[in-house]
Coordinates of C-alpha atoms and ligand atoms in Angstrom, one line a residue:
X1106 CA 36.3 -2.7 -52.5
X1107 CA 34.8 -1.6 -49.5
X1108 CA 31.7 -4.3 -48.0
X1109 CA 28.9 -3.1 -49.4
X1110 CA 26.7 -1.6 -46.7
X1111 CA 23.8 -4.4 -45.5
X1112 CA 20.3 -2.5 -46.3
X1113 CA 18.7 -0.9 -43.4
X1114 CA 15.7 -3.3 -42.7
X1115 CA 12.3 -1.6 -41.0
X1116 CA 12.5 -3.1 -37.5
X1117 CA 10.0 -5.6 -36.9
X1118 CA 6.0 -5.4 -35.7
X1119 CA 6.3 -5.3 -32.0
X1120 CA 3.8 -8.4 -30.8
X1121 CA 2.5 -6.7 -28.0
X1122 CA 3.6 -2.9 -27.3
X1123 CA 4.0 -1.3 -23.8
X1124 CA 0.5 0.5 -23.1
X1125 CA 2.4 4.1 -23.0
X1126 CA 3.4 3.3 -26.9
X1127 CA 0.0 2.0 -28.0
X1128 CA -2.2 4.7 -26.0
X1129 CA 0.8 7.5 -26.4
X1130 CA -2.0 9.9 -28.1
X1131 CA -4.4 9.5 -25.3
X1132 CA -2.3 9.7 -22.6
X1133 CA -0.3 12.8 -24.2
X1134 CA -3.9 14.6 -24.6
X1135 CA -4.7 13.5 -20.8
X1136 CA -1.8 14.9 -19.5
X1137 CA -1.9 18.1 -21.7
X1138 CA -5.3 19.1 -20.1
X1139 CA -4.1 18.1 -16.5
X1140 CA -0.9 20.4 -17.1
X1141 CA -2.1 22.9 -14.4
X1142 CA -4.3 20.9 -12.5
X1143 CA -2.5 19.8 -9.0
X1144 CA -2.0 16.0 -9.1
X1145 CA -0.5 13.6 -6.3
X1146 CA 3.6 14.7 -6.1
X1147 CA 5.1 12.4 -9.1
X1148 CA 1.9 11.5 -10.8
X1149 CA 1.6 12.7 -14.7
X1150 CA -1.9 12.6 -14.7
X1151 CA -4.9 13.7 -12.2
X1152 CA -6.3 10.6 -10.5
X1153 CA -9.7 11.6 -13.0
X1154 CA -7.7 11.3 -16.1
X1155 CA -6.0 8.0 -14.7
X1156 CA -9.4 6.8 -14.0
X1157 CA -10.8 7.6 -17.8
X1158 CA -7.7 6.1 -19.3
X1159 CA -8.3 3.1 -17.7
X1160 CA -12.0 2.8 -17.6
X1161 CA -12.7 4.8 -20.7
X1162 CA -14.6 8.0 -21.2
X1163 CA -16.7 9.1 -24.3
X1164 CA -16.5 12.2 -23.3
X1165 CA -12.5 12.5 -22.8
X1166 CA -12.2 10.6 -25.9
X1167 CA -10.7 7.7 -24.1
X1168 CA -11.6 4.0 -25.2
X1169 CA -12.2 1.8 -22.4
X1170 CA -9.8 -0.8 -21.3
X1171 CA -10.1 -2.4 -18.1
X1172 CA -13.9 -3.7 -17.2
X1173 CA -14.9 -3.5 -13.8
X1174 CA -16.7 -1.4 -10.9
X1175 CA -15.6 2.2 -10.9
X1176 CA -15.1 2.6 -7.1
X1177 CA -12.9 -0.7 -7.5
X1178 CA -10.8 1.3 -9.6
X1179 CA -10.6 4.2 -7.8
X1180 CA -9.9 2.7 -4.9
X1181 CA -6.3 1.3 -6.7
X1182 CA -5.9 4.9 -7.4
X1183 CA -6.2 6.0 -4.1
X1184 CA -4.4 3.3 -2.7
X1185 CA -1.1 4.5 -5.1
X1186 CA -1.0 8.0 -3.3
X1187 CA -0.6 6.6 -0.3
X1188 CA 2.2 5.1 1.7
X1189 CA 1.4 1.4 0.8
X1190 CA 1.6 0.0 -1.9
X1191 CA -1.3 -1.5 -4.1
X1192 CA -1.7 -6.0 -3.9
X1193 CA -3.9 -6.8 -6.7
X1194 CA -5.3 -10.6 -6.5
X1195 CA -7.6 -12.8 -8.2
X1196 CA -8.2 -16.0 -10.0
X1197 CA -5.9 -16.1 -13.2
X1198 CA -7.1 -14.4 -16.0
X1199 CA -9.1 -11.6 -14.2
X1200 CA -7.1 -8.9 -15.4
X1201 CA -4.6 -8.1 -12.5
X1202 CA -1.4 -7.7 -14.7
X1203 CA -3.7 -5.9 -17.6
X1204 CA -5.6 -3.3 -14.7
X1205 CA -1.8 -2.8 -13.2
X1206 CA 0.0 -2.0 -16.8
X1207 CA -2.7 0.2 -17.2
X1208 CA -1.9 1.9 -13.7
X1209 CA 1.7 2.3 -14.5
X1210 CA 1.0 3.6 -17.9
X1211 CA -1.4 6.5 -16.7
X1212 CA 0.8 7.6 -13.5
X1213 CA 4.4 7.4 -14.6
X1214 CA 4.4 6.7 -18.4
X1215 CA 5.9 3.6 -18.1
X1216 CA 4.6 -0.2 -17.6
X1217 CA 7.8 -1.7 -18.2
X1218 CA 9.4 -1.2 -14.9
X1219 CA 8.8 -4.8 -13.8
X1220 CA 9.8 -7.9 -11.1
X1221 CA 8.4 -11.2 -12.2
X1222 CA 7.9 -13.0 -9.6
X1223 CA 9.2 -16.9 -9.6
X1224 CA 11.0 -19.5 -7.6
X1225 CA 14.2 -18.3 -8.9
X1226 CA 13.7 -14.2 -8.9
X1227 CA 16.9 -12.8 -7.2
X1228 CA 17.2 -9.7 -4.9
X1229 CA 19.7 -8.7 -7.6
X1230 CA 17.0 -8.8 -10.1
X1231 CA 14.8 -6.3 -7.7
X1232 CA 17.2 -3.7 -6.1
X1233 CA 20.6 -4.1 -8.4
X1234 CA 23.2 -5.8 -9.6
X1235 CA 26.6 -4.8 -10.7
X1236 CA 28.6 -4.9 -14.3
X1237 CA 32.0 -6.9 -12.8
X1238 CA 34.6 -5.6 -15.1
X1239 CA 33.7 -2.1 -14.2
X1240 CA 33.7 -3.4 -10.8
X1241 CA 36.9 -4.7 -10.4
X1242 CA 38.2 -1.5 -12.4
X1243 CA 36.8 1.1 -10.5
X1244 CA 35.0 -0.1 -7.3
X1245 CA 31.7 -0.3 -6.4
X1246 CA 30.8 3.2 -8.5
X1247 CA 27.6 4.7 -9.5
X1248 CA 28.6 3.4 -12.8
X1249 CA 29.3 -0.2 -12.1
X1250 CA 26.2 0.1 -10.5
X1251 CA 23.2 -2.0 -12.3
X1252 CA 20.0 -1.0 -11.7
X1253 CA 17.3 -2.9 -11.8
X1254 CA 13.5 -2.1 -11.9
X1255 CA 12.9 -0.9 -8.0
X1256 CA 16.1 1.2 -7.8
X1257 CA 15.0 2.6 -11.0
X1258 CA 11.6 3.5 -10.0
X1259 CA 12.9 4.6 -6.5
X1260 CA 15.4 7.3 -8.3
X1261 CA 12.8 8.2 -11.3
X1262 CA 9.9 8.6 -9.3
X1263 CA 7.8 5.9 -10.8
X1264 CA 5.2 2.9 -10.2
X1265 CA 7.4 -0.1 -10.2
X1266 CA 5.3 -3.5 -10.9
X1267 CA 5.8 -7.1 -8.7
X1268 CA 4.2 -9.7 -11.2
X1269 CA 3.1 -12.6 -9.1
X1270 CA 4.7 -11.7 -6.4
X1271 CA 3.9 -14.6 -3.9
X1272 CA 6.0 -17.3 -6.3
X1273 CA 8.8 -15.6 -5.1
X1274 CA 10.7 -17.1 -1.7
X1275 CA 9.3 -15.6 1.1
X1276 CA 13.1 -13.8 1.9
X1277 CA 12.7 -12.4 -1.4
X1278 CA 9.5 -10.9 -1.3
X1279 CA 10.8 -9.3 2.2
X1280 CA 13.1 -7.3 0.7
X1281 CA 10.6 -4.8 0.0
X1282 CA 10.0 -4.3 3.4
X1283 CA 11.9 -1.5 4.2
X1284 CA 11.8 0.1 1.0
X1285 CA 7.9 0.1 1.4
X1286 CA 8.0 1.5 4.6
X1287 CA 11.0 3.6 5.2
X1288 CA 11.2 4.8 1.1
X1289 CA 14.9 4.2 1.1
X1290 CA 17.0 1.7 -0.4
X1291 CA 20.4 1.0 1.2
X1292 CA 23.4 0.2 -1.0
X1293 CA 25.5 -0.8 1.1
X1294 CA 28.9 -1.3 -1.2
X1295 CA 28.8 2.2 -2.1
X1296 CA 30.3 4.9 -0.7
X1297 CA 28.9 8.2 0.8
X1298 CA 26.6 9.1 -2.0
X1299 CA 25.0 6.3 -3.5
X1300 CA 24.7 4.7 -0.3
X1301 CA 20.9 5.4 0.0
X1302 CA 18.8 5.8 -2.9
X1303 CA 15.7 7.8 -1.3
X1304 CA 12.4 7.6 -3.2
X1305 CA 11.5 10.1 -5.6
X1306 CA 7.9 11.5 -5.3
X1307 CA 5.3 9.1 -7.5
X1308 CA 7.3 5.6 -6.7
X1309 CA 4.8 3.2 -5.8
X1310 CA 4.8 -0.7 -6.2
X1311 CA 1.9 -2.6 -7.1
X1312 CA 2.1 -6.3 -6.8
X1313 CA -0.1 -9.0 -8.4
X1314 CA -0.3 -12.8 -6.8
X1315 CA -3.0 -15.5 -8.1
X1316 CA -5.0 -17.0 -5.6
X1317 CA -4.7 -20.2 -7.4
X1318 CA -1.3 -21.1 -8.0
X1319 CA 0.0 -19.7 -4.3
X1320 CA -1.4 -17.9 -1.9
X1321 CA -1.3 -15.0 -0.5
X1322 CA -1.5 -16.6 3.0
X1323 CA 2.1 -17.5 2.3
X1324 CA 3.3 -14.0 2.6
X1325 CA 4.7 -12.3 5.5
X1326 CA 2.0 -10.6 7.7
X1327 CA 4.6 -7.8 8.1
X1328 CA 5.0 -7.4 4.1
X1329 CA 0.5 -7.5 3.9
X1330 CA 0.5 -4.4 6.4
X1331 CA 2.9 -2.7 3.8
X1332 CA 0.0 -3.2 0.9
X1333 CA -3.3 -2.6 0.4
X1334 CA -5.5 -5.3 -1.0
X1335 CA -7.7 -5.4 -3.6
X1336 CA -9.4 -8.1 -5.1
X1337 CA -10.4 -8.2 -9.2
X1338 CA -13.3 -10.4 -10.0
X1339 CA -14.2 -11.8 -13.0
X1340 CA -16.6 -9.5 -15.0
X1341 CA -19.8 -9.9 -13.1
X1342 CA -22.0 -8.9 -16.1
X1343 CA -22.6 -11.3 -19.5
X1344 CA -23.0 -8.5 -22.1
X1345 CA -19.9 -6.3 -20.7
X1346 CA -18.2 -10.0 -21.1
X1347 CA -19.4 -11.0 -24.5
X1348 CA -18.2 -6.8 -25.7
X1349 CA -15.3 -7.2 -23.7
X1350 CA -14.7 -10.8 -26.1
X1351 CA -15.9 -9.2 -29.2
X1352 CA -13.9 -6.0 -29.3
X1353 CA -10.1 -7.9 -27.9
X1354 CA -10.8 -11.0 -30.4
X1355 CA -11.0 -8.3 -33.1
X1356 CA -8.2 -6.6 -31.9
X1357 CA -6.2 -9.3 -32.2
X1358 CA -7.0 -10.7 -35.1
X1359 CA -6.8 -7.3 -36.9
X1360 CA -3.1 -7.3 -35.5
X1361 CA -2.2 -10.3 -37.0
X1362 CA -3.1 -9.3 -40.2
X1363 CA -6.4 -11.3 -40.3
X1364 CA -10.1 -10.2 -41.8
X1365 CA -12.0 -13.3 -40.1
X1366 CA -14.9 -11.6 -37.9
X1367 CA -16.5 -13.4 -34.3
X1368 CA -20.2 -13.0 -35.2
X1369 CA -22.4 -11.5 -32.3
X1370 CA -24.0 -15.1 -31.7
X1371 CA -20.9 -17.1 -31.6
X1372 CA -19.2 -14.4 -29.0
X1373 CA -22.5 -15.5 -26.8
X1374 CA -22.0 -18.3 -27.0
X1375 CA -18.3 -18.4 -26.2
X1376 CA -18.8 -16.5 -23.3
X1377 CA -21.7 -18.5 -22.3
X1378 CA -19.8 -21.6 -22.1
X1379 CA -16.6 -19.9 -20.2
X1380 CA -18.9 -18.6 -17.5
X1381 CA -20.7 -21.7 -16.9
X1382 CA -17.5 -23.9 -17.0
X1383 CA -15.8 -20.9 -15.0
X1384 CA -19.0 -20.8 -12.2
X1385 CA -19.5 -24.7 -12.5
X1386 CA -23.2 -23.7 -12.6
X1387 CA -25.9 -22.8 -16.1
X1388 CA -27.6 -19.9 -16.1
X1389 CA -31.1 -22.1 -15.1
X1390 CA -29.0 -22.7 -11.7
X1391 CA -28.1 -26.7 -12.6
X1392 CA -25.0 -28.0 -11.3
X1393 CA -22.1 -28.7 -13.3
X1394 CA -18.7 -30.5 -12.3
X1395 CA -16.0 -27.6 -11.7
X1396 CA -13.0 -27.6 -13.8
X1397 CA -9.2 -27.9 -13.1
X1398 CA -8.7 -24.9 -15.0
X1399 CA -9.8 -21.2 -14.4
X1400 CA -11.8 -20.7 -17.7
X1401 CA -11.4 -16.8 -17.1
X1402 CA -12.0 -14.1 -19.2
X1403 CA -8.0 -13.8 -20.7
X1404 CA -9.2 -17.3 -22.0
X1405 CA -12.2 -16.8 -23.9
X1406 CA -10.5 -14.0 -25.4
X1407 CA -7.5 -16.6 -26.1
X1408 CA -9.9 -19.1 -27.8
X1409 CA -11.9 -16.8 -29.8
X1410 CA -8.4 -15.3 -31.2
X1411 CA -7.3 -19.1 -32.2
X1412 CA -10.7 -20.0 -33.7
X1413 CA -10.1 -16.7 -35.3
X1414 CA -6.8 -17.8 -36.9
X1415 CA -8.5 -21.3 -37.4
X1416 CA -10.9 -20.2 -39.4
X1417 CA -8.9 -18.0 -41.7
X1418 CA -6.4 -20.5 -42.6
X1419 CA -8.5 -23.3 -42.5
X1420 CA -12.1 -22.2 -43.1
X1421 CA -13.9 -19.8 -45.7
X1422 CA -15.7 -17.2 -43.5
X1423 CA -16.6 -16.1 -40.3
X1424 CA -15.9 -18.1 -36.7
X1425 CA -18.4 -20.4 -36.6
X1426 CA -19.4 -22.6 -33.3
X1427 CA -17.6 -25.1 -34.6
X1428 CA -14.3 -23.7 -34.5
X1429 CA -15.2 -22.3 -31.2
X1430 CA -15.9 -26.0 -30.2
X1431 CA -12.6 -27.0 -31.7
X1432 CA -10.4 -24.3 -29.3
X1433 CA -12.5 -24.8 -26.0
X1434 CA -12.0 -28.4 -25.7
X1435 CA -7.7 -27.0 -26.1
X1436 CA -8.3 -24.4 -23.9
X1437 CA -10.3 -26.9 -21.5
X1438 CA -7.8 -29.9 -21.5
X1439 CA -4.6 -28.7 -19.7
X1440 CA -3.0 -31.5 -17.9
X1441 CA -6.1 -33.0 -16.2
X1442 CA -7.7 -35.3 -18.5
X1443 CA -11.0 -35.3 -16.3
X1444 CA -11.7 -32.0 -17.7
X1445 CA -12.6 -32.7 -21.1
X1446 CA -14.7 -35.4 -19.6
X1447 CA -16.5 -32.5 -18.1
X1448 CA -16.7 -30.6 -21.0
X1449 CA -18.4 -33.3 -23.1
X1450 CA -20.6 -33.8 -20.3
X1451 CA -21.4 -29.7 -20.8
X1452 CA -22.5 -30.8 -24.4
X1453 CA -24.6 -33.9 -23.9
X1454 CA -26.6 -32.0 -20.9
X1455 CA -26.7 -28.6 -21.6
X1456 CA -25.6 -27.6 -25.4
X1457 CA -28.2 -29.9 -26.4
X1458 CA -31.0 -28.1 -24.8
X1459 CA -30.0 -24.6 -25.9
X1460 CA -32.6 -23.9 -29.4
X1461 CA -31.7 -21.9 -32.0
X1462 CA -29.1 -22.4 -35.5
X1463 CA -25.9 -21.4 -33.5
X1464 CA -26.6 -23.5 -30.2
X1465 CA -27.6 -26.0 -32.8
X1466 CA -24.0 -26.1 -34.4
X1467 CA -22.4 -25.9 -31.4
X1468 CA -23.7 -29.6 -30.5
X1469 CA -23.3 -30.7 -33.8
X1470 CA -19.8 -29.8 -33.3
X1471 CA -19.6 -31.9 -29.7
X1472 CA -17.6 -34.8 -32.0
X1473 CA -14.7 -32.3 -32.0
X1474 CA -14.5 -33.5 -28.5
X1475 CA -13.0 -36.3 -29.2
Ligands
ATP331 N1 -12.0 -7.3 -16.6 C1 -11.0 -7.4 -17.6 N2 -10.8 -5.7 -18.2 C2 -10.5 -6.0 -19.6 N3 -9.4 -7.3 -19.9 C3 -10.1 -8.5 -19.8 C4 -10.8 -8.5 -18.3 N4 -10.5 -9.6 -17.5 C5 -9.9 -10.7 -18.1 N5 -9.4 -9.6 -19.5 C6 -8.9 -10.1 -20.7 O1 -7.6 -10.5 -20.2 C7 -6.5 -10.4 -20.2 C8 -5.6 -10.0 -19.4 O2 -5.0 -10.9 -18.2 P1 -4.4 -10.6 -17.2 O3 -2.6 -11.4 -17.7 O4 -4.1 -9.4 -17.3 O5 -4.8 -11.4 -16.0 P2 -4.4 -11.8 -14.6 O6 -5.5 -11.7 -13.6 O7 -3.1 -11.2 -14.4 O8 -3.8 -13.2 -15.0 P3 -2.9 -14.2 -14.1 O9 -3.2 -14.5 -12.5 O10 -2.8 -15.6 -15.0 O11 -1.4 -13.4 -14.0 C9 -7.0 -9.0 -21.1 O12 -5.9 -8.4 -22.1 C10 -8.1 -8.9 -21.5 O13 -8.2 -9.3 -23.2
MG332 MG1 -0.9 -11.3 -14.3

């Protein structure tokens, strides 16, 4: 008897689809509207549409995705149309990677040409490698070549993202030097055609670097000259940060199939805590001892999400200040036990004096920090 065919199981839902998948309809709509308009060569959208995709524009029916100054995003968009790359630097969790994904998706329709920088990143993972079976059988042919993101981005004319570039050894970072100035990638093993890959229009590089882990000082001056630098600051406006944390927490909870809500007042005390600990200063101007953990907006979102899951699985209603206190401690405590002491100090000396039922419940939950 022939074996029974296996029942086709549906593809599992993705934890985090690529930006271009998530916003496919919106990108298509913008591209259709831009079809006849002049664009930088190789771009899918006009610079104006890239901006409305990234920052949101009610008139164009595009929701906000990145929260930041318009002038900063305009400069990023312009930088990518020049013959220099774009380097996004800043504190951890300020949405450098997120902004680079949004820009790549809007400009090239693909945010997945990504090189992850680390101490172990090799030139192969950046440029190309070989399928050894084919290399032995046919020599260095097109078929035997396995293109890495830089090769693919250059031949297709797309944006390549280089994450955490400063984590790579200097000589690996410098792989980009000739590519960014001459816009050609040499494949010396290959004969004739294919020996040099000339970048198609639309190609450029967005690199990100974290100012905490390992500074941009460790980058060669030659490479620095080939990038336009932009510093991504933490969100300046309290109301904007609260709105973002509310929106992102709700999105993550909905994606996890959880109906728990983050009430506005709870979102507010969560964001105020993160902002004050981040700035090492209270809103009244009182100095606090700085934490070693960055307490970024990205971490505030993760804390809201964790508090929401906690409320859903172990509570019986919306997220409360107690859930937040529990997870603030978990976020603050990484590898420095002193940070927990500083959070306790914050509760004892700052939260204690705040009035209102939510702040008072938050203060009562300080025992969760023990
Ligand atoms: N200005 C912002 N606009 C939109 N989302 C933001 C902003 N700041 C922080 N976030 C939140 O942080 C998340 C993005 O963090 P991301 O990983 O891009 O930060 P990063 O700067 O690359 O951090 P790291 O330096 O650790 O790599 C977003 O998904 C969003 O929830
Ligand atoms: Mg990042």
